[in-house]
Amino acid sequence: MASPPQNIIKKDGTWTVDGRPRETVTLLSHQQPPNIHGKSLITLLVTLPPNAATPPHTHGGAAVQALITQGASRDQMNDGPAVVRGPGESFYEAPGCHHVLGENASEGETKFFAVFVVDDAYLEREGLGGLVVLDAEVEEKGLEEGG
């Protein structure tokens, strides 16, 4: 089931869904466990203010496990249905997953932990900012490069 079309616009230099607020992200930890050689384990705290939404994106080949700790999040992965999850509920994004809808589904702030397992080589090349690859940024870069 496809998500309804979203109006992705650049507001003050930041890609947004209809000019809505965006998430804030706090790095909590970055580990390189010896039992998963060549991989990093990264934990982020993601905070969505009221009415916030994240434009469609992927995660640079990372696997992501998220756990909602406050509020509610409405998410849609690939062509699946949109699902609302609250505190104590989790979702998983496999490598290559397309997160087509992500928004705060509560009146107040929503928070969740996102744990990434990502190739060290990717992190060295793209940095932590490469963990969220917005569709709009990829499209814009392609246009700039004449693609």
Short mmCIF file of N, CA and C in Angstrom, two decimals:
data_model
loop_
_atom_site.label_atom_id
_atom_site.label_comp_id
_atom_site.label_asym_id
_atom_site.label_seq_id
_atom_site.Cartn_x
_atom_site.Cartn_y
_atom_site.Cartn_z
N MET A 1 0.84 -1.17 0.00
CA MET A 1 0.00 0.00 0.00
C MET A 1 0.89 1.24 0.00
N ALA A 2 0.77 2.06 -0.99
CA ALA A 2 1.60 3.25 -1.11
C ALA A 2 1.10 4.33 -0.16
N SER A 3 2.06 5.13 0.34
CA SER A 3 1.67 6.24 1.21
C SER A 3 1.13 7.37 0.35
N PRO A 4 0.29 8.24 0.91
CA PRO A 4 -0.20 9.37 0.15
C PRO A 4 0.98 10.26 -0.24
N PRO A 5 0.87 10.95 -1.37
CA PRO A 5 1.98 11.81 -1.78
C PRO A 5 2.27 12.86 -0.71
N GLN A 6 3.54 13.12 -0.50
CA GLN A 6 3.96 14.12 0.47
C GLN A 6 4.59 15.29 -0.28
N ASN A 7 4.37 16.48 0.19
CA ASN A 7 4.96 17.67 -0.40
C ASN A 7 6.29 17.92 0.29
N ILE A 8 7.39 17.50 -0.33
CA ILE A 8 8.72 17.65 0.24
C ILE A 8 9.29 18.97 -0.26
N ILE A 9 9.55 19.89 0.68
CA ILE A 9 10.05 21.21 0.31
C ILE A 9 11.28 21.55 1.15
N LYS A 10 12.09 22.44 0.61
CA LYS A 10 13.25 22.92 1.35
C LYS A 10 12.85 24.21 2.06
N LYS A 11 12.98 24.21 3.39
CA LYS A 11 12.63 25.37 4.19
C LYS A 11 13.85 25.76 5.00
N ASP A 12 14.33 26.99 4.80
CA ASP A 12 15.52 27.47 5.50
C ASP A 12 16.70 26.51 5.34
N GLY A 13 16.84 25.94 4.13
CA GLY A 13 17.96 25.07 3.83
C GLY A 13 17.81 23.63 4.29
N THR A 14 16.65 23.28 4.85
CA THR A 14 16.41 21.93 5.36
C THR A 14 15.22 21.31 4.65
N TRP A 15 15.37 20.06 4.21
CA TRP A 15 14.25 19.37 3.57
C TRP A 15 13.19 19.04 4.62
N THR A 16 11.93 19.33 4.30
CA THR A 16 10.83 19.10 5.23
C THR A 16 9.64 18.49 4.50
N VAL A 17 8.69 17.98 5.27
CA VAL A 17 7.40 17.54 4.74
C VAL A 17 6.43 18.70 4.97
N ASP A 18 6.04 19.38 3.92
CA ASP A 18 5.10 20.52 4.00
C ASP A 18 5.54 21.60 4.99
N GLY A 19 6.85 21.78 5.18
CA GLY A 19 7.33 22.81 6.09
C GLY A 19 7.18 22.47 7.57
N ARG A 20 6.80 21.22 7.86
CA ARG A 20 6.62 20.80 9.26
C ARG A 20 7.97 20.71 9.97
N PRO A 21 7.96 20.74 11.30
CA PRO A 21 9.22 20.60 12.05
C PRO A 21 9.89 19.26 11.74
N ARG A 22 11.20 19.23 11.92
CA ARG A 22 11.99 18.01 11.72
C ARG A 22 12.43 17.45 13.07
N GLU A 23 12.92 16.26 13.04
CA GLU A 23 13.44 15.58 14.22
C GLU A 23 14.77 16.19 14.65
N THR A 24 15.11 16.00 15.91
CA THR A 24 16.47 16.26 16.38
C THR A 24 17.07 14.93 16.79
N VAL A 25 18.37 14.80 16.58
CA VAL A 25 19.05 13.53 16.82
C VAL A 25 20.24 13.77 17.75
N THR A 26 20.36 12.93 18.78
CA THR A 26 21.46 13.00 19.73
C THR A 26 22.22 11.68 19.69
N LEU A 27 23.52 11.75 19.45
CA LEU A 27 24.36 10.56 19.48
C LEU A 27 24.57 10.14 20.93
N LEU A 28 24.19 8.91 21.26
CA LEU A 28 24.36 8.39 22.62
C LEU A 28 25.59 7.50 22.74
N SER A 29 25.86 6.72 21.70
CA SER A 29 27.04 5.85 21.76
C SER A 29 27.45 5.41 20.36
N HIS A 30 28.74 5.08 20.24
CA HIS A 30 29.31 4.52 19.01
C HIS A 30 30.34 3.49 19.45
N GLN A 31 30.02 2.23 19.19
CA GLN A 31 30.88 1.11 19.58
C GLN A 31 31.29 0.32 18.34
N GLN A 32 32.42 -0.38 18.46
CA GLN A 32 32.87 -1.31 17.42
C GLN A 32 33.11 -2.66 18.08
N PRO A 33 32.03 -3.43 18.28
CA PRO A 33 32.16 -4.71 18.99
C PRO A 33 33.09 -5.67 18.23
N PRO A 34 33.99 -6.33 18.94
CA PRO A 34 34.94 -7.22 18.27
C PRO A 34 34.27 -8.45 17.64
N ASN A 35 33.07 -8.79 18.07
CA ASN A 35 32.41 -9.97 17.50
C ASN A 35 31.63 -9.67 16.22
N ILE A 36 31.60 -8.40 15.79
CA ILE A 36 31.02 -8.06 14.48
C ILE A 36 32.03 -7.19 13.74
N HIS A 37 33.15 -7.82 13.39
CA HIS A 37 34.29 -7.15 12.75
C HIS A 37 33.84 -6.34 11.53
N GLY A 38 34.34 -5.12 11.45
CA GLY A 38 34.04 -4.25 10.31
C GLY A 38 32.72 -3.52 10.43
N LYS A 39 32.06 -3.64 11.59
CA LYS A 39 30.75 -2.99 11.80
C LYS A 39 30.81 -2.08 13.02
N SER A 40 29.98 -1.05 12.99
CA SER A 40 29.78 -0.18 14.15
C SER A 40 28.36 -0.35 14.65
N LEU A 41 28.21 -0.19 15.95
CA LEU A 41 26.92 -0.21 16.62
C LEU A 41 26.72 1.21 17.16
N ILE A 42 25.71 1.91 16.64
CA ILE A 42 25.49 3.31 16.98
C ILE A 42 24.10 3.46 17.59
N THR A 43 24.02 4.15 18.71
CA THR A 43 22.74 4.40 19.36
C THR A 43 22.44 5.90 19.32
N LEU A 44 21.26 6.23 18.80
CA LEU A 44 20.80 7.61 18.72
C LEU A 44 19.52 7.79 19.50
N LEU A 45 19.31 8.98 20.05
CA LEU A 45 18.02 9.37 20.60
C LEU A 45 17.40 10.32 19.60
N VAL A 46 16.23 9.96 19.08
CA VAL A 46 15.52 10.77 18.10
C VAL A 46 14.32 11.41 18.80
N THR A 47 14.21 12.73 18.68
CA THR A 47 13.12 13.48 19.30
C THR A 47 12.32 14.17 18.20
N LEU A 48 11.01 13.91 18.21
CA LEU A 48 10.09 14.53 17.25
C LEU A 48 9.19 15.50 18.00
N PRO A 49 9.31 16.82 17.74
CA PRO A 49 8.38 17.74 18.37
C PRO A 49 6.97 17.54 17.82
N PRO A 50 5.96 18.13 18.44
CA PRO A 50 4.60 18.00 17.91
C PRO A 50 4.54 18.37 16.41
N ASN A 51 3.80 17.59 15.65
CA ASN A 51 3.58 17.78 14.21
C ASN A 51 4.82 17.52 13.36
N ALA A 52 5.90 17.00 13.92
CA ALA A 52 7.13 16.77 13.16
C ALA A 52 6.97 15.60 12.20
N ALA A 53 7.73 15.68 11.10
CA ALA A 53 7.76 14.60 10.11
C ALA A 53 9.15 14.56 9.50
N THR A 54 9.56 13.36 9.11
CA THR A 54 10.83 13.16 8.44
C THR A 54 10.57 12.81 6.98
N PRO A 55 11.23 13.50 6.03
CA PRO A 55 11.03 13.14 4.62
C PRO A 55 11.47 11.70 4.35
N PRO A 56 10.95 11.10 3.27
CA PRO A 56 11.33 9.72 2.93
C PRO A 56 12.85 9.57 2.86
N HIS A 57 13.33 8.42 3.36
CA HIS A 57 14.77 8.22 3.46
C HIS A 57 15.13 6.74 3.56
N THR A 58 16.44 6.49 3.46
CA THR A 58 17.03 5.18 3.73
C THR A 58 18.15 5.41 4.76
N HIS A 59 18.86 4.33 5.10
CA HIS A 59 19.88 4.44 6.14
C HIS A 59 21.24 3.92 5.72
N GLY A 60 21.65 4.23 4.50
CA GLY A 60 23.02 3.94 4.08
C GLY A 60 23.43 2.49 4.25
N GLY A 61 22.51 1.57 4.02
CA GLY A 61 22.82 0.14 4.13
C GLY A 61 22.83 -0.39 5.55
N ALA A 62 22.50 0.45 6.52
CA ALA A 62 22.49 0.01 7.92
C ALA A 62 21.22 -0.77 8.24
N ALA A 63 21.31 -1.64 9.22
CA ALA A 63 20.14 -2.25 9.85
C ALA A 63 19.81 -1.37 11.06
N VAL A 64 18.52 -1.10 11.27
CA VAL A 64 18.10 -0.20 12.34
C VAL A 64 17.00 -0.85 13.17
N GLN A 65 17.16 -0.81 14.48
CA GLN A 65 16.14 -1.24 15.42
C GLN A 65 15.75 -0.01 16.23
N ALA A 66 14.46 0.32 16.27
CA ALA A 66 13.99 1.50 17.01
C ALA A 66 13.03 1.07 18.12
N LEU A 67 13.10 1.79 19.24
CA LEU A 67 12.24 1.53 20.39
C LEU A 67 11.62 2.85 20.82
N ILE A 68 10.28 2.93 20.76
CA ILE A 68 9.57 4.14 21.16
C ILE A 68 9.58 4.22 22.69
N THR A 69 9.96 5.39 23.22
CA THR A 69 10.00 5.58 24.67
C THR A 69 8.98 6.59 25.16
N GLN A 70 8.50 7.45 24.25
CA GLN A 70 7.54 8.50 24.64
C GLN A 70 6.72 8.90 23.42
N GLY A 71 5.44 9.16 23.61
CA GLY A 71 4.58 9.61 22.51
C GLY A 71 4.21 8.47 21.58
N ALA A 72 4.02 8.80 20.31
CA ALA A 72 3.65 7.80 19.31
C ALA A 72 4.24 8.20 17.96
N SER A 73 4.65 7.19 17.21
CA SER A 73 5.26 7.41 15.90
C SER A 73 4.47 6.64 14.83
N ARG A 74 4.16 7.32 13.73
CA ARG A 74 3.51 6.67 12.57
C ARG A 74 4.59 6.48 11.52
N ASP A 75 4.79 5.21 11.13
CA ASP A 75 5.86 4.88 10.18
C ASP A 75 5.35 3.92 9.11
N GLN A 76 5.91 4.08 7.94
CA GLN A 76 5.62 3.16 6.84
C GLN A 76 6.94 2.80 6.18
N MET A 77 7.16 1.50 6.03
CA MET A 77 8.37 0.99 5.40
C MET A 77 8.02 0.38 4.05
N ASN A 78 8.79 0.74 3.03
CA ASN A 78 8.61 0.21 1.69
C ASN A 78 7.15 0.37 1.25
N ASP A 79 6.51 -0.71 0.81
CA ASP A 79 5.11 -0.65 0.37
C ASP A 79 4.15 -1.18 1.43
N GLY A 80 4.63 -1.35 2.66
CA GLY A 80 3.78 -1.86 3.73
C GLY A 80 2.80 -0.80 4.23
N PRO A 81 1.94 -1.18 5.15
CA PRO A 81 0.97 -0.23 5.70
C PRO A 81 1.64 0.73 6.69
N ALA A 82 1.06 1.89 6.88
CA ALA A 82 1.51 2.81 7.93
C ALA A 82 1.05 2.23 9.27
N VAL A 83 1.95 2.27 10.26
CA VAL A 83 1.67 1.69 11.58
C VAL A 83 2.01 2.72 12.64
N VAL A 84 1.11 2.88 13.62
CA VAL A 84 1.36 3.77 14.76
C VAL A 84 1.83 2.91 15.93
N ARG A 85 2.94 3.34 16.53
CA ARG A 85 3.51 2.62 17.67
C ARG A 85 3.73 3.58 18.82
N GLY A 86 3.54 3.08 20.04
CA GLY A 86 3.71 3.89 21.24
C GLY A 86 4.80 3.35 22.14
N PRO A 87 4.90 3.88 23.35
CA PRO A 87 5.96 3.49 24.28
C PRO A 87 6.04 1.98 24.47
N GLY A 88 7.28 1.48 24.40
CA GLY A 88 7.53 0.05 24.56
C GLY A 88 7.44 -0.74 23.28
N GLU A 89 6.93 -0.13 22.21
CA GLU A 89 6.84 -0.83 20.92
C GLU A 89 8.06 -0.49 20.07
N SER A 90 8.38 -1.39 19.15
CA SER A 90 9.58 -1.20 18.34
C SER A 90 9.31 -1.49 16.88
N PHE A 91 10.25 -1.06 16.05
CA PHE A 91 10.21 -1.42 14.63
C PHE A 91 11.62 -1.64 14.14
N TYR A 92 11.74 -2.40 13.05
CA TYR A 92 13.02 -2.78 12.46
C TYR A 92 13.05 -2.35 11.01
N GLU A 93 14.20 -1.81 10.60
CA GLU A 93 14.44 -1.47 9.20
C GLU A 93 15.63 -2.28 8.72
N ALA A 94 15.40 -3.21 7.80
CA ALA A 94 16.47 -4.02 7.24
C ALA A 94 17.34 -3.15 6.33
N PRO A 95 18.59 -3.56 6.09
CA PRO A 95 19.42 -2.81 5.15
C PRO A 95 18.69 -2.63 3.81
N GLY A 96 18.70 -1.39 3.31
CA GLY A 96 18.03 -1.09 2.05
C GLY A 96 16.57 -0.71 2.20
N CYS A 97 16.02 -0.82 3.41
CA CYS A 97 14.62 -0.46 3.65
C CYS A 97 14.38 1.00 3.29
N HIS A 98 13.22 1.28 2.68
CA HIS A 98 12.84 2.65 2.34
C HIS A 98 11.80 3.10 3.35
N HIS A 99 12.17 4.05 4.21
CA HIS A 99 11.27 4.59 5.24
C HIS A 99 10.50 5.73 4.57
N VAL A 100 9.32 5.41 4.04
CA VAL A 100 8.58 6.37 3.22
C VAL A 100 7.72 7.34 4.02
N LEU A 101 7.39 6.99 5.26
CA LEU A 101 6.59 7.86 6.11
C LEU A 101 7.10 7.75 7.54
N GLY A 102 7.40 8.88 8.16
CA GLY A 102 7.81 8.91 9.55
C GLY A 102 7.34 10.22 10.16
N GLU A 103 6.43 10.12 11.15
CA GLU A 103 5.90 11.35 11.74
C GLU A 103 5.45 11.13 13.17
N ASN A 104 5.40 12.23 13.90
CA ASN A 104 4.89 12.22 15.26
C ASN A 104 3.37 12.05 15.18
N ALA A 105 2.86 11.02 15.84
CA ALA A 105 1.42 10.74 15.81
C ALA A 105 0.77 11.06 17.15
N SER A 106 1.43 11.87 17.96
CA SER A 106 0.87 12.23 19.27
C SER A 106 0.77 13.74 19.39
N GLU A 107 0.06 14.19 20.42
CA GLU A 107 -0.11 15.62 20.67
C GLU A 107 1.19 16.26 21.17
N GLY A 108 1.96 15.51 21.94
CA GLY A 108 3.19 16.04 22.51
C GLY A 108 4.42 15.53 21.78
N GLU A 109 5.53 15.59 22.44
CA GLU A 109 6.80 15.16 21.89
C GLU A 109 6.85 13.63 21.82
N THR A 110 7.50 13.11 20.78
CA THR A 110 7.75 11.68 20.65
C THR A 110 9.25 11.46 20.67
N LYS A 111 9.67 10.41 21.41
CA LYS A 111 11.09 10.07 21.47
C LYS A 111 11.26 8.58 21.24
N PHE A 112 12.36 8.24 20.56
CA PHE A 112 12.70 6.83 20.42
C PHE A 112 14.21 6.67 20.30
N PHE A 113 14.68 5.49 20.72
CA PHE A 113 16.07 5.10 20.52
C PHE A 113 16.16 4.41 19.17
N ALA A 114 17.20 4.72 18.42
CA ALA A 114 17.46 4.04 17.15
C ALA A 114 18.87 3.46 17.24
N VAL A 115 18.96 2.14 17.09
CA VAL A 115 20.25 1.45 17.15
C VAL A 115 20.60 0.97 15.74
N PHE A 116 21.75 1.42 15.25
CA PHE A 116 22.20 1.12 13.89
C PHE A 116 23.34 0.12 13.93
N VAL A 117 23.33 -0.83 13.01
CA VAL A 117 24.49 -1.68 12.74
C VAL A 117 24.89 -1.32 11.31
N VAL A 118 26.10 -0.74 11.17
CA VAL A 118 26.51 -0.18 9.88
C VAL A 118 27.98 -0.53 9.61
N ASP A 119 28.33 -0.66 8.35
CA ASP A 119 29.71 -0.94 7.96
C ASP A 119 30.62 0.22 8.35
N ASP A 120 31.75 -0.11 8.97
CA ASP A 120 32.74 0.92 9.33
C ASP A 120 33.20 1.69 8.09
N ALA A 121 33.39 0.99 6.98
CA ALA A 121 33.86 1.64 5.75
C ALA A 121 32.86 2.72 5.29
N TYR A 122 31.57 2.44 5.44
CA TYR A 122 30.55 3.44 5.07
C TYR A 122 30.67 4.67 5.98
N LEU A 123 30.82 4.44 7.28
CA LEU A 123 30.96 5.56 8.22
C LEU A 123 32.21 6.39 7.93
N GLU A 124 33.30 5.73 7.60
CA GLU A 124 34.53 6.45 7.28
C GLU A 124 34.33 7.33 6.04
N ARG A 125 33.59 6.85 5.09
CA ARG A 125 33.35 7.57 3.83
C ARG A 125 32.30 8.67 3.99
N GLU A 126 31.20 8.39 4.69
CA GLU A 126 30.04 9.30 4.73
C GLU A 126 29.86 10.03 6.06
N GLY A 127 30.50 9.55 7.13
CA GLY A 127 30.32 10.15 8.45
C GLY A 127 28.97 9.79 9.04
N LEU A 128 28.75 10.25 10.26
CA LEU A 128 27.48 9.95 10.94
C LEU A 128 26.29 10.56 10.21
N GLY A 129 26.49 11.70 9.53
CA GLY A 129 25.40 12.32 8.77
C GLY A 129 24.88 11.43 7.66
N GLY A 130 25.68 10.48 7.20
CA GLY A 130 25.26 9.56 6.15
C GLY A 130 24.33 8.47 6.61
N LEU A 131 24.01 8.44 7.92
CA LEU A 131 23.10 7.41 8.42
C LEU A 131 21.66 7.65 7.98
N VAL A 132 21.32 8.89 7.65
CA VAL A 132 19.98 9.20 7.12
C VAL A 132 20.17 9.83 5.75
N VAL A 133 19.75 9.10 4.72
CA VAL A 133 19.92 9.54 3.33
C VAL A 133 18.53 9.91 2.80
N LEU A 134 18.25 11.21 2.76
CA LEU A 134 16.94 11.68 2.30
C LEU A 134 16.80 11.52 0.79
N ASP A 135 15.65 11.02 0.35
CA ASP A 135 15.38 10.89 -1.08
C ASP A 135 15.61 12.22 -1.80
N ALA A 136 15.12 13.32 -1.20
CA ALA A 136 15.22 14.64 -1.83
C ALA A 136 16.67 15.06 -2.03
N GLU A 137 17.55 14.73 -1.08
CA GLU A 137 18.97 15.07 -1.23
C GLU A 137 19.59 14.29 -2.37
N VAL A 138 19.23 13.02 -2.50
CA VAL A 138 19.76 12.19 -3.58
C VAL A 138 19.28 12.74 -4.92
N GLU A 139 18.00 13.09 -5.01
CA GLU A 139 17.45 13.64 -6.25
C GLU A 139 18.12 14.97 -6.59
N GLU A 140 18.30 15.83 -5.59
CA GLU A 140 18.92 17.14 -5.81
C GLU A 140 20.35 16.98 -6.30
N LYS A 141 21.08 16.07 -5.70
CA LYS A 141 22.47 15.83 -6.11
C LYS A 141 22.53 15.33 -7.54
N GLY A 142 21.59 14.44 -7.89
CA GLY A 142 21.54 13.94 -9.27
C GLY A 142 21.29 15.04 -10.28
N LEU A 143 20.41 15.98 -9.93
CA LEU A 143 20.13 17.11 -10.81
C LEU A 143 21.35 18.02 -10.95
N GLU A 144 22.05 18.24 -9.82
CA GLU A 144 23.24 19.08 -9.85
C GLU A 144 24.34 18.47 -10.70
N GLU A 145 24.39 17.13 -10.71
CA GLU A 145 25.42 16.43 -11.48
C GLU A 145 24.98 16.18 -12.91
N GLY A 146 23.78 16.70 -13.26
CA GLY A 146 23.29 16.55 -14.63
C GLY A 146 22.59 15.24 -14.88
N GLY A 147 22.19 14.55 -13.80
CA GLY A 147 21.54 13.24 -13.93
C GLY A 147 20.12 13.38 -13.89
#
